[in-house]
Coordinates of C-alpha atoms in Angstrom, one line a residue:
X1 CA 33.3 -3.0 8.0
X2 CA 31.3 -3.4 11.2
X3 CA 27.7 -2.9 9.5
X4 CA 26.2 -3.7 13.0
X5 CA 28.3 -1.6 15.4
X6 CA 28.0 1.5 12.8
X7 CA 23.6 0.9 12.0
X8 CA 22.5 0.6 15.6
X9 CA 22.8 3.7 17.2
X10 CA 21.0 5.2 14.5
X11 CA 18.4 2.8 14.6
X12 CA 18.4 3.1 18.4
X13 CA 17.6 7.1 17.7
X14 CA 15.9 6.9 15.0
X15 CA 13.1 4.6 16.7
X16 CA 13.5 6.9 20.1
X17 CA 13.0 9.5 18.6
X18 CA 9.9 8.3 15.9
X19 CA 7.7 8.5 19.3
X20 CA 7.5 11.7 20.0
X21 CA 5.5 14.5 18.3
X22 CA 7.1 17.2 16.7
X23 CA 7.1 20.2 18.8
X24 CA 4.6 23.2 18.2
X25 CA 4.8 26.7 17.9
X26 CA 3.4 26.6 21.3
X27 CA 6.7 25.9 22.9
X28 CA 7.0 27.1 26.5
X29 CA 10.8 27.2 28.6
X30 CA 8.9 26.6 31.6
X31 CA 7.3 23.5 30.7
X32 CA 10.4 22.8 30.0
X33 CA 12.1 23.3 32.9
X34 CA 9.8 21.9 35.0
X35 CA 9.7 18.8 32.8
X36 CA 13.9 18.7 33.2
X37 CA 13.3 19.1 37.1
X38 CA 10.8 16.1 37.4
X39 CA 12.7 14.1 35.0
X40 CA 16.2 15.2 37.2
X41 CA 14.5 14.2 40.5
X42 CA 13.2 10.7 38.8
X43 CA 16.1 9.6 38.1
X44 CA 17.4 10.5 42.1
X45 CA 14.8 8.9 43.5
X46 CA 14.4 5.6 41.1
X47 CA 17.9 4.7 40.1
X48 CA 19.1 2.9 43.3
X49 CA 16.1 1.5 43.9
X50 CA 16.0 -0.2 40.3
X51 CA 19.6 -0.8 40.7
X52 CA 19.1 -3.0 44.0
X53 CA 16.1 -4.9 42.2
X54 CA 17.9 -6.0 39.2
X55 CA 20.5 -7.0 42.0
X56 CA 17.9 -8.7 43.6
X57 CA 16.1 -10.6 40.9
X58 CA 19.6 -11.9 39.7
X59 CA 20.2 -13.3 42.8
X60 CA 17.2 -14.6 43.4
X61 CA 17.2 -16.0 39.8
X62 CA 20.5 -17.7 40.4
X63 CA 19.9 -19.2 43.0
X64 CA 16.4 -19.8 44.1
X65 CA 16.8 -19.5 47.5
X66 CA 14.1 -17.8 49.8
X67 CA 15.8 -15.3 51.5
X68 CA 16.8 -14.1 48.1
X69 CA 13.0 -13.7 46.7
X70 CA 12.3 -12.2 49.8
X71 CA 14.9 -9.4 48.8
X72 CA 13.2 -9.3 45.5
X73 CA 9.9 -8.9 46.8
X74 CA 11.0 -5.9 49.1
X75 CA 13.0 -4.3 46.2
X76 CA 9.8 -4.2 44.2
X77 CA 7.7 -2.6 47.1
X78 CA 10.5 0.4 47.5
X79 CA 9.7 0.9 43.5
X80 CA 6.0 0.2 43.7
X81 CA 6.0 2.8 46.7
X82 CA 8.3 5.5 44.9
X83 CA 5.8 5.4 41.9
X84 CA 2.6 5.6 43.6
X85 CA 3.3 8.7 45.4
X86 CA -0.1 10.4 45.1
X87 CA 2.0 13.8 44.8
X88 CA 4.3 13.4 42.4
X89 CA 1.5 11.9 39.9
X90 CA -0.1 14.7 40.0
X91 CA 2.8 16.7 39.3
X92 CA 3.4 14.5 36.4
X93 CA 0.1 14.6 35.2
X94 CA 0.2 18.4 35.0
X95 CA 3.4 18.2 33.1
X96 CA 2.3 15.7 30.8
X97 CA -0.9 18.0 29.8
X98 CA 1.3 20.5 29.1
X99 CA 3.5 17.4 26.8
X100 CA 0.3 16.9 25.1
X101 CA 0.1 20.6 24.2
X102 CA 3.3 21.0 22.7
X103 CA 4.8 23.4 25.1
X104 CA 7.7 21.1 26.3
X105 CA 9.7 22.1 23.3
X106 CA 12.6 19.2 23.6
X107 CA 11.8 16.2 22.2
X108 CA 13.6 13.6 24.1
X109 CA 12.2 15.4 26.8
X110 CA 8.7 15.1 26.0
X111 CA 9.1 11.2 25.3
X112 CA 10.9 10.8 28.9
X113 CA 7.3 12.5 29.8
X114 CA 5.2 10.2 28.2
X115 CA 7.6 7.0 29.7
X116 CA 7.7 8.1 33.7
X117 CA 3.7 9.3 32.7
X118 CA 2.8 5.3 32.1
X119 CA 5.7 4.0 35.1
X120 CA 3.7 6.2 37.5
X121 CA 0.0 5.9 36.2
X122 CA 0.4 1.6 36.8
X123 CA 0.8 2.5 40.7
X124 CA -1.6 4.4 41.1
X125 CA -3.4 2.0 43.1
X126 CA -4.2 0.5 46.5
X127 CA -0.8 0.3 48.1
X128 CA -2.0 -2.8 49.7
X129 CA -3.0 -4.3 46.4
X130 CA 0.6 -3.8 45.0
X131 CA 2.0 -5.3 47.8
X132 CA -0.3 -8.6 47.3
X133 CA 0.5 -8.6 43.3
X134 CA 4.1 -8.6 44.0
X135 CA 4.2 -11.2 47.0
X136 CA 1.7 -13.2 44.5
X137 CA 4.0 -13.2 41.6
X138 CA 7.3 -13.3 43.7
X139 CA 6.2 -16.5 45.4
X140 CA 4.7 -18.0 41.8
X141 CA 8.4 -17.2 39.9
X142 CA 10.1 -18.8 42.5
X143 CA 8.0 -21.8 42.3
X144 CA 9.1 -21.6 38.5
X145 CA 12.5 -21.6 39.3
X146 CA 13.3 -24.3 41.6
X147 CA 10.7 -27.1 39.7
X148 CA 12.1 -29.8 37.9
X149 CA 10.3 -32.6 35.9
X150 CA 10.3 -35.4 38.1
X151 CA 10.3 -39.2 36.2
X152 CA 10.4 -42.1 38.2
X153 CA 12.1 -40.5 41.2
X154 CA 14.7 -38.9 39.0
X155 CA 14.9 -35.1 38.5
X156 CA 15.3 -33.7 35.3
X157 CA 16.4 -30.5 33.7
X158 CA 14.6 -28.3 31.4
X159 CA 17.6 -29.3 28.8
X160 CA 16.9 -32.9 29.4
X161 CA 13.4 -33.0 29.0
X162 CA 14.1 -31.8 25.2
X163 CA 16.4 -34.4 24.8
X164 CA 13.5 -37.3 26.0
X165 CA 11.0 -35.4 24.1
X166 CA 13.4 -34.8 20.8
X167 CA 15.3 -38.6 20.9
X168 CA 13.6 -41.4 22.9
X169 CA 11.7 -44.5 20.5
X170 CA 9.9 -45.2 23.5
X171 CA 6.5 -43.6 23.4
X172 CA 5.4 -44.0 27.0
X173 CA 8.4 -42.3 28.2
X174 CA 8.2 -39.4 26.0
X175 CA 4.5 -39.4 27.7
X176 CA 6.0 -39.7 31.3
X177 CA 8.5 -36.4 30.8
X178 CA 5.8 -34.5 28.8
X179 CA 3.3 -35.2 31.7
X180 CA 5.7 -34.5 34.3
X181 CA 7.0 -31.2 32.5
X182 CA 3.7 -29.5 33.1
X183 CA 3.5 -30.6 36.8
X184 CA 4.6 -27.2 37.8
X185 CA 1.1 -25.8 35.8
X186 CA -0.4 -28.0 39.1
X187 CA 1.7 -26.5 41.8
X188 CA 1.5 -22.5 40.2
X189 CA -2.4 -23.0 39.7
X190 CA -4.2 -21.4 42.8
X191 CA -1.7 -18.8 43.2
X192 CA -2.2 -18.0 39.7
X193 CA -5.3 -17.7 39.5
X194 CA -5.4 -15.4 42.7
X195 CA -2.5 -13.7 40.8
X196 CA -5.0 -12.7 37.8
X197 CA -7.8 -11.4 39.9
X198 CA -5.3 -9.3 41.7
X199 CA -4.3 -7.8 38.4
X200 CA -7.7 -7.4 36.9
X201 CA -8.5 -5.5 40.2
X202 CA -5.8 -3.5 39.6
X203 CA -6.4 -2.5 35.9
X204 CA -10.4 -1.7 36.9
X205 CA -8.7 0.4 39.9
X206 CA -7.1 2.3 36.9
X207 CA -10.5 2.8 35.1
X208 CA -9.4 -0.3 32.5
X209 CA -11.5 -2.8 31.7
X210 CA -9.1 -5.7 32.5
X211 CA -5.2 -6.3 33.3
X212 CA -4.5 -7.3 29.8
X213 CA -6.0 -3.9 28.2
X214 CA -4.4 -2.1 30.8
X215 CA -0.6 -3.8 29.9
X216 CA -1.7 -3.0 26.0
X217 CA -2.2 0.7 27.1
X218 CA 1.0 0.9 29.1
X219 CA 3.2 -0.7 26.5
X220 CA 1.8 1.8 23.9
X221 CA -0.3 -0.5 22.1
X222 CA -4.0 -1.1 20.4
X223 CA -5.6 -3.5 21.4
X224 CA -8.1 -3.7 18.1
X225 CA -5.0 -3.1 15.8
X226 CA -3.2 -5.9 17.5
X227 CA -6.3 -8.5 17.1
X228 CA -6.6 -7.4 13.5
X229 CA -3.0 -7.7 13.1
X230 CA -2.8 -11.1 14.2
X231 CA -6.0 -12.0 12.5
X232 CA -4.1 -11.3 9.5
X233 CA -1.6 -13.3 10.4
X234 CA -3.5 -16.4 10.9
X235 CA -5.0 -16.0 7.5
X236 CA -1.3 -15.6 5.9
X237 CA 0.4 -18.3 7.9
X238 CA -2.8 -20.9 8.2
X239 CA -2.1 -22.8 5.0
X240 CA 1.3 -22.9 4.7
X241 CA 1.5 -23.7 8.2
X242 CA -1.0 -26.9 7.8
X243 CA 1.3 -27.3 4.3
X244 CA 4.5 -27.8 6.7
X245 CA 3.0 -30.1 9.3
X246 CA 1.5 -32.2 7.3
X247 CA 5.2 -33.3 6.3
X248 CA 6.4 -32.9 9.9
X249 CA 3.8 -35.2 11.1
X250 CA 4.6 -37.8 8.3
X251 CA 8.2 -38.2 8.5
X252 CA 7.4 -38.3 13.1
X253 CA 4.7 -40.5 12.4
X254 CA 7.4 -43.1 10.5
X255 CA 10.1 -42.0 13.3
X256 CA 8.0 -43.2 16.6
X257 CA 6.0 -45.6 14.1
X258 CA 2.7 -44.1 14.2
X259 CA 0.2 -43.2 11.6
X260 CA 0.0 -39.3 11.3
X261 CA -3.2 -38.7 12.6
X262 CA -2.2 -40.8 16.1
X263 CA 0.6 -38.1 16.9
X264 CA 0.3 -36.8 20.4
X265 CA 2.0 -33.4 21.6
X266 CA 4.9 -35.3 23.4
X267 CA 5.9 -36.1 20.1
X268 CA 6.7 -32.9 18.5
X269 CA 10.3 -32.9 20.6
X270 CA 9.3 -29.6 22.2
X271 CA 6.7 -29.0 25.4
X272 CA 4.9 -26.7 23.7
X273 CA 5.4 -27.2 19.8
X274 CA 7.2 -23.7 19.5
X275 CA 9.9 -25.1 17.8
X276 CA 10.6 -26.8 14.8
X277 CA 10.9 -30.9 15.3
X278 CA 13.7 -32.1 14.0
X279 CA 12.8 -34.8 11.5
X280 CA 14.9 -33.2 8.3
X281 CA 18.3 -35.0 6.5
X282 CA 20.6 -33.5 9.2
X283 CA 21.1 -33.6 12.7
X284 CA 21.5 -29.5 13.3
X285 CA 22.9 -29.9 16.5
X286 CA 26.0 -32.0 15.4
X287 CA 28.2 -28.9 14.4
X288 CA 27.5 -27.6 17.8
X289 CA 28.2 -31.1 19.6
X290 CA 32.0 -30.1 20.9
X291 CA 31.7 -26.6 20.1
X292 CA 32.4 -23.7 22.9
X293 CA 28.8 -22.1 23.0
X294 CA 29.5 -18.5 24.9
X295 CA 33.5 -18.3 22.7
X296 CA 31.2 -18.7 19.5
X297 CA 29.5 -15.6 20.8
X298 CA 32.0 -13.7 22.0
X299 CA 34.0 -13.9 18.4
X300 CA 31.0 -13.5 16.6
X301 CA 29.8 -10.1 18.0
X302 CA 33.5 -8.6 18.5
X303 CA 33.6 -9.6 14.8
X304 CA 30.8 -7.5 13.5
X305 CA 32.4 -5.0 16.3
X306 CA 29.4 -5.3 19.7
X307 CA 32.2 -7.0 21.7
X308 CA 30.5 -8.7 24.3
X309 CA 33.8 -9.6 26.7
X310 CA 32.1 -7.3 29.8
X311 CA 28.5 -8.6 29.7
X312 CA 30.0 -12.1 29.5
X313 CA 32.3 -12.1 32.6
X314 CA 29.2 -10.9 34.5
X315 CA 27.2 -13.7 32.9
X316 CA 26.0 -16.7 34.6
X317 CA 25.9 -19.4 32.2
X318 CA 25.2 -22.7 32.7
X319 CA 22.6 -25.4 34.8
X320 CA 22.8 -25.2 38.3
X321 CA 20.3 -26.2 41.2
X322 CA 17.8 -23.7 42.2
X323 CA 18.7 -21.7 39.4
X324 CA 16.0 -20.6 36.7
X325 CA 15.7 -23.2 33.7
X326 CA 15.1 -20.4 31.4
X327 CA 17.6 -17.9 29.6
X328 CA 17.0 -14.4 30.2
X329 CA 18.9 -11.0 29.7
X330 CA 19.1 -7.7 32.3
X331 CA 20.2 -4.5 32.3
X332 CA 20.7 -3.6 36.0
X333 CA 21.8 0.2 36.4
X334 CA 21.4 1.5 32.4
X335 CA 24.9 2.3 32.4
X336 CA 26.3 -0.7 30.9
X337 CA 26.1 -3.3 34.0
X338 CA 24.3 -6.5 31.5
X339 CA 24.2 -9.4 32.0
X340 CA 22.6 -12.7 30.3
X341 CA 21.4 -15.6 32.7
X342 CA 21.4 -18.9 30.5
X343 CA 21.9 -23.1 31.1
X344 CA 24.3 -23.6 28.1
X345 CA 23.9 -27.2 26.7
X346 CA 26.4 -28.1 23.6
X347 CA 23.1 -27.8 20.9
X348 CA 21.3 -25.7 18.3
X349 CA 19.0 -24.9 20.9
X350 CA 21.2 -23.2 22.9
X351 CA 23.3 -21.7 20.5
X352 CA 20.3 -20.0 19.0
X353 CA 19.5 -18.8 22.4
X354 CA 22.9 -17.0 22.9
X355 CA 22.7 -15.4 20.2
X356 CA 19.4 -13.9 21.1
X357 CA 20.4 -13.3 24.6
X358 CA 23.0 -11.6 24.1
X359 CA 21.8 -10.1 20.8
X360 CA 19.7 -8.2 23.8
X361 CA 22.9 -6.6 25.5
X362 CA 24.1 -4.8 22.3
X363 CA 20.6 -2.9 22.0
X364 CA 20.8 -2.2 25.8
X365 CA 22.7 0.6 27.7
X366 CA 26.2 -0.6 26.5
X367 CA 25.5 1.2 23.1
X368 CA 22.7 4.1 24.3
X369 CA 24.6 7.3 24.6
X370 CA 25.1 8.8 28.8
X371 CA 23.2 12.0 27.5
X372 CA 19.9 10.1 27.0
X373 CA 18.0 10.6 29.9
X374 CA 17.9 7.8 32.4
X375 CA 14.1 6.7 31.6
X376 CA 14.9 6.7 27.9
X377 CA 18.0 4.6 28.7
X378 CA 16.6 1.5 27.6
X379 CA 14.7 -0.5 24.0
X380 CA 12.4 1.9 22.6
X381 CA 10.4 -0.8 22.8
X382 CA 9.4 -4.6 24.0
X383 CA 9.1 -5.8 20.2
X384 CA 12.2 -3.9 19.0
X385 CA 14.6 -5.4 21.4
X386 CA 12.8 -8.7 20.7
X387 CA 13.6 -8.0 16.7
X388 CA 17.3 -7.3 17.5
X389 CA 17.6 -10.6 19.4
X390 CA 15.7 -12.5 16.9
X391 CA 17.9 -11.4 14.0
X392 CA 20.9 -12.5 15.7
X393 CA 19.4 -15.7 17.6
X394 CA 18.6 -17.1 13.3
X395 CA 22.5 -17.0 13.2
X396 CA 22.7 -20.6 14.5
X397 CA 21.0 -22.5 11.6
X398 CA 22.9 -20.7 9.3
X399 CA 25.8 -22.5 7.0
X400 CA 27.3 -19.7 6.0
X401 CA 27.6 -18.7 9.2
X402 CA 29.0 -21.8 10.9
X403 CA 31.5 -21.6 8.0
X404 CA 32.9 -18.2 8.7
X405 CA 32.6 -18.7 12.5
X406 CA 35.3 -21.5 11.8
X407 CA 32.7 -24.6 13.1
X408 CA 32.9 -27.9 11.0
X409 CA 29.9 -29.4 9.3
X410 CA 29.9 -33.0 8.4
X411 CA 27.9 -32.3 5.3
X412 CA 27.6 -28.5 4.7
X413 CA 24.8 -29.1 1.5
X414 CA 22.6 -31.4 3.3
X415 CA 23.0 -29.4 6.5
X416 CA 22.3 -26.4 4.6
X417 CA 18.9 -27.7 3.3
X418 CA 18.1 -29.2 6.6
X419 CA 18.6 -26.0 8.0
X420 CA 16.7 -24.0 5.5
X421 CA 13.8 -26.2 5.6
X422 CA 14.0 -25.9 9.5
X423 CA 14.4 -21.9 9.4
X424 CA 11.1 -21.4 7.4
X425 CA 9.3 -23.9 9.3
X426 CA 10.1 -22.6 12.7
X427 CA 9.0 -19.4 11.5
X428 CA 5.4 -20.8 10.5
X429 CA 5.5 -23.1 14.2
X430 CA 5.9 -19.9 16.4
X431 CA 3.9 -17.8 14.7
X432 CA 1.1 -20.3 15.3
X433 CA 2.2 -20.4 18.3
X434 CA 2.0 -17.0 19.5
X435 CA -1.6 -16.8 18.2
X436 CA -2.0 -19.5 21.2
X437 CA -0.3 -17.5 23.6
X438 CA -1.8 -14.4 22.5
X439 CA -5.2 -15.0 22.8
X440 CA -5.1 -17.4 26.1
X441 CA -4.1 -14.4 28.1
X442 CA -6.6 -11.9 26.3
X443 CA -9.6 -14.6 27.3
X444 CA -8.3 -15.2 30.4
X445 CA -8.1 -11.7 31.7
X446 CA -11.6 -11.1 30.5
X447 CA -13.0 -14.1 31.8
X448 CA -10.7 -15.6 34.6
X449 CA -13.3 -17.7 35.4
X450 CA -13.9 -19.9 32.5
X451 CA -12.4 -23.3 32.2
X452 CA -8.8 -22.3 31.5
X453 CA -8.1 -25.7 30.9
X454 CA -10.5 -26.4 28.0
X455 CA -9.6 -22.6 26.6
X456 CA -6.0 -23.5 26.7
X457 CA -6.7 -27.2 24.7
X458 CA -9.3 -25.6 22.1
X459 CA -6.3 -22.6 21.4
X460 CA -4.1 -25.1 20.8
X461 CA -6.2 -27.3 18.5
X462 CA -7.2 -24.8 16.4
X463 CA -4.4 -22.7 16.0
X464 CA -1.2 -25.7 16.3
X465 CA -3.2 -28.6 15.3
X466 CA -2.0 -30.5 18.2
X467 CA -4.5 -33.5 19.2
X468 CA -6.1 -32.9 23.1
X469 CA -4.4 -35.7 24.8
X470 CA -7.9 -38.2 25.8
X471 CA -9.5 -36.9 29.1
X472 CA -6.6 -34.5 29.8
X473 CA -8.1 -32.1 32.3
X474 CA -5.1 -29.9 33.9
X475 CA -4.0 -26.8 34.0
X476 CA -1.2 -26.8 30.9
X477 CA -1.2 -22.9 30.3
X478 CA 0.3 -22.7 33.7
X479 CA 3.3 -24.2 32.9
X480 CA 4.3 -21.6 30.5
X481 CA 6.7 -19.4 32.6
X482 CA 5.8 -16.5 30.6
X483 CA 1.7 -15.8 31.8
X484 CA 3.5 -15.3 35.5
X485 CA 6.5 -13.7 35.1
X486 CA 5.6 -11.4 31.5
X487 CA 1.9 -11.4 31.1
X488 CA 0.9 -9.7 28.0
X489 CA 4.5 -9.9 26.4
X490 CA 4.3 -13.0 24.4
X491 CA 2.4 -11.1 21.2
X492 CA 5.7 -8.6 21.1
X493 CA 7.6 -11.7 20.0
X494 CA 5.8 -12.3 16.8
X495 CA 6.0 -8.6 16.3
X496 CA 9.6 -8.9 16.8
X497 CA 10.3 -11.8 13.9
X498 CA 8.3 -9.0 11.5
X499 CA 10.3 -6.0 12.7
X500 CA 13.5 -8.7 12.6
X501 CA 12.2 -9.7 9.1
X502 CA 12.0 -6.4 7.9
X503 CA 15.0 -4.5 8.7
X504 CA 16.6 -8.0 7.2
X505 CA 14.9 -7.1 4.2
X506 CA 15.8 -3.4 4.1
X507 CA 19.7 -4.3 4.9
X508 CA 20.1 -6.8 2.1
X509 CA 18.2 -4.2 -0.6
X510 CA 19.4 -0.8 0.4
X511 CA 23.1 -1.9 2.1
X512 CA 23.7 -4.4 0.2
X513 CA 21.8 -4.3 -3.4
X514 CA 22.7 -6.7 -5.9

């Protein structure tokens, strides 16, 4: 029985489909047809132009290089140019009136109109100003990409700073790696800066009151609704959160042999404390020690029938110089070309990370039906492709699931509970977390010229419980790839675990009950 392959299309369409309006009884065939024109002559026009800048940002990605950001740059401007055509938005804008009426009687249609409605309003800017943003932010990501912590004249990968921060007895050096992990914060800090006053001019350009209501706007979103959401989230996850590091922090404090309250954030085994430490009864990355990472992955989703074989051999998969530290996955032309950029290590951490990339590429073109309209062709939305991955990616500190995948446990009880323990707690950890990330960027964007230093610190304190390291004055938030190269994402990733949470839920009570 593949329960997977057979429930995502229709949750696919059903979640597609949940966004539009039902029609009206004033329905009009030419609305229609000059909807299906527009939407006909998009897809002309934009397709090979996206096509050659998802070529271009994997190559740049890749391989870091700066005739290849260059390419990307350029490859942005052809889009940025095709969208701002004064012309065509206006032509859109008359169709999407008629949308809002009801008179564009298909209703895939009239969600293609509201999607190319919020592509085209975003560029409806200076063409000068989108050409700054995208040099900004090209030149920022590749800064990203080629840094490496640098310790005592040795370079370090992103995997290897985790293994300092997660192993070493010796305090100072976890220090060293930690301080030298946010290094790049120091070189990406002018340009960012200049980066968020280019996108606040934007978003006022556009009649918003800053870039980060604007991004809420275009992504479909409330602003208000998402700050009482999370709101509500702190209040749910405060206590037990507090109730779960409070054990954390005793069994590190014995570990590094500190008392609890002398903890510092380079000894939570993570840069940013987004992950669980791992201070439990079993070591979680020992199954995964000698394990084949990406032949895990490929039996597990031909197994619950999402074979995975194409977006694999397309795949770039492990650490390379020049090449981003990060894990991310693309969909290049929305007919099927995916593919997932990651730097495998033999760990939980990386196994969990498969999953989730590549938990991407089944909700992605591969499985969205050829008569969907090209600018439909894609998630529904940011935190439903992030709940898909996020389901998958909990796969890897699962027992049962090591078991069936055929990996060997040492001691399957104690890795179990270990596991279990781990599973809640990274739960509680990002969700925390994401209230950092969260409300950083919505401050930030209001107020770019605060002391983003002290904003970042006082987040953190009060939402992770991390101590401010003693006169610590530099700029940390920059070295969170994310507020360059996805500003105004992060929230969709707590939104995910709920969605993730919830269709869980519904599986294991209306699929199988009892």
């Amino acid at each position: 029985m593949h329960l997977f392959r057979d429930l995502l299309p229709l949750l696919l369409a059903g979640l597609a489909l949940a966004a539009v309006a039902p029609g009206t009884a004033t329905a009009s065939p030419q609305a229609t047809e000059r909807a299906r024109k527009f939407l006909t002559d998009h897809e002309a026009r934009l397709r090979p132009l996206d096509i050659a800048a998802g070529l271009a940002w994997w190559n740049a990605s890749i391989s870091g290089k700066d005739e290849d950001f260059k390419k990307k740059e350029e490859a942005q401007n052809r889009i940025d140019e095709a969208l701002s055509n004064r012309d065509r938005f206006k032509e859109l804008k008359e169709i999407k009136q008629l949308r809002d009426k009801g008179e564009v009687e298909d209703k895939v249609l009239a969600r293609a109109v509201d999607v190319m409605y919020l592509m085209y309003l975003e560029k409806q800017v200076d063409p000068e100003l989108l050409k700054k943003i995208s040099a900004k932010a090209n030149a920022v990501e590749q800064k990203f990409n080629v840094f490496r912590a640098k310790v005592e004249g040795k370079e370090l990968t992103d995997s290897q700073v985790r293994d300092v921060l997660k192993k070493s007895g010796d305090t100072h050096r976890r220090q060293l790696v930690w301080e030298a992990s946010k290094m790049v914060g120091v070189e990406v800090e002018k340009d960012l800066k200049e980066l968020v006053g280019l996108r606040n001019e934007m978003a006022k350009q556009l009649g918003f009151k800053n870039f980060h209501a604007l991004q809420l706007f275009l992504n479909e979103q409330d602003g208000e609704e998402l700050i009482k959401l999370f709101d509500e989230l702190d209040a749910l996850t405060r206590e037990p959160f507090l109730k779960a590091k409070a054990e954390i922090d005793e069994r590190l404090a014995r570990n590094v042999n500190k008392k609890p309250e002398d903890l510092m954030p380079w000894d939570y085994h993570d840069p940013f404390f987004q992950e669980s430490p791992a201070v439990f009864d079993a070591n979680l990355d020992e199954p995964f020690a000698k394990a084949d990472i990406q032949q895990l992955c490929r039996n597990f989703y031909k197994g619950i029938g999402l074979p995975i074989d194409d977006v694999l051999a397309r795949s770039d998969l492990y650490e390379r110089p020049g090449k981003s530290p990060h894990a991310f996955c693309i969909d290049i032309d929305r007919e099927g070309d995916v593919r997932v950029l990651g730097n495998i290590v033999p760990n939980e951490y990386w196994m969990g990370t498969m999953l989730h990339e590549l938990g991407h590429s089944t909700y992605s073109s591969r499985t969205i039906p050829r008569t969907v309209p090209y600018a439909l062709r894609t998630e529904s939305h940011i935190l439903t492709t992030e709940g898909v991955a996020m389901q998958f990616e909990r796969f890897s500190k699962s027992r049962l699931w090591l078991e069936k995948m055929g990996v060997a446990v040492a001691d399957p009880e104690k890795f179990g509970a270990a596991a279990e323990k781990v599973r809640k707690n990274q739960l509680l950890i990002f969700s925390r977390w994401c209230q950092v990330m969260l409300r950083f960027e919505k401050a930030m964007y209001e107020n770019p010229g605060q002391d983003l230093n002290k904003l970042w610190w006082d987040l953190v304190e009060k939402y992770q419980g991390l101590k401010r390291p003693p006169e610590r004055n530099a700029p940390d938030y920059g070295s969170k790839i994310h507020i360059v190269t996805a500003p105004v994402y992060y929230h969709n990733y707590m939104m995910g675990q709920l969605f993730a949470s919830q269709v869980h839920a519904t599986i294991a009570k209306e699929v199988y009950a009892g």
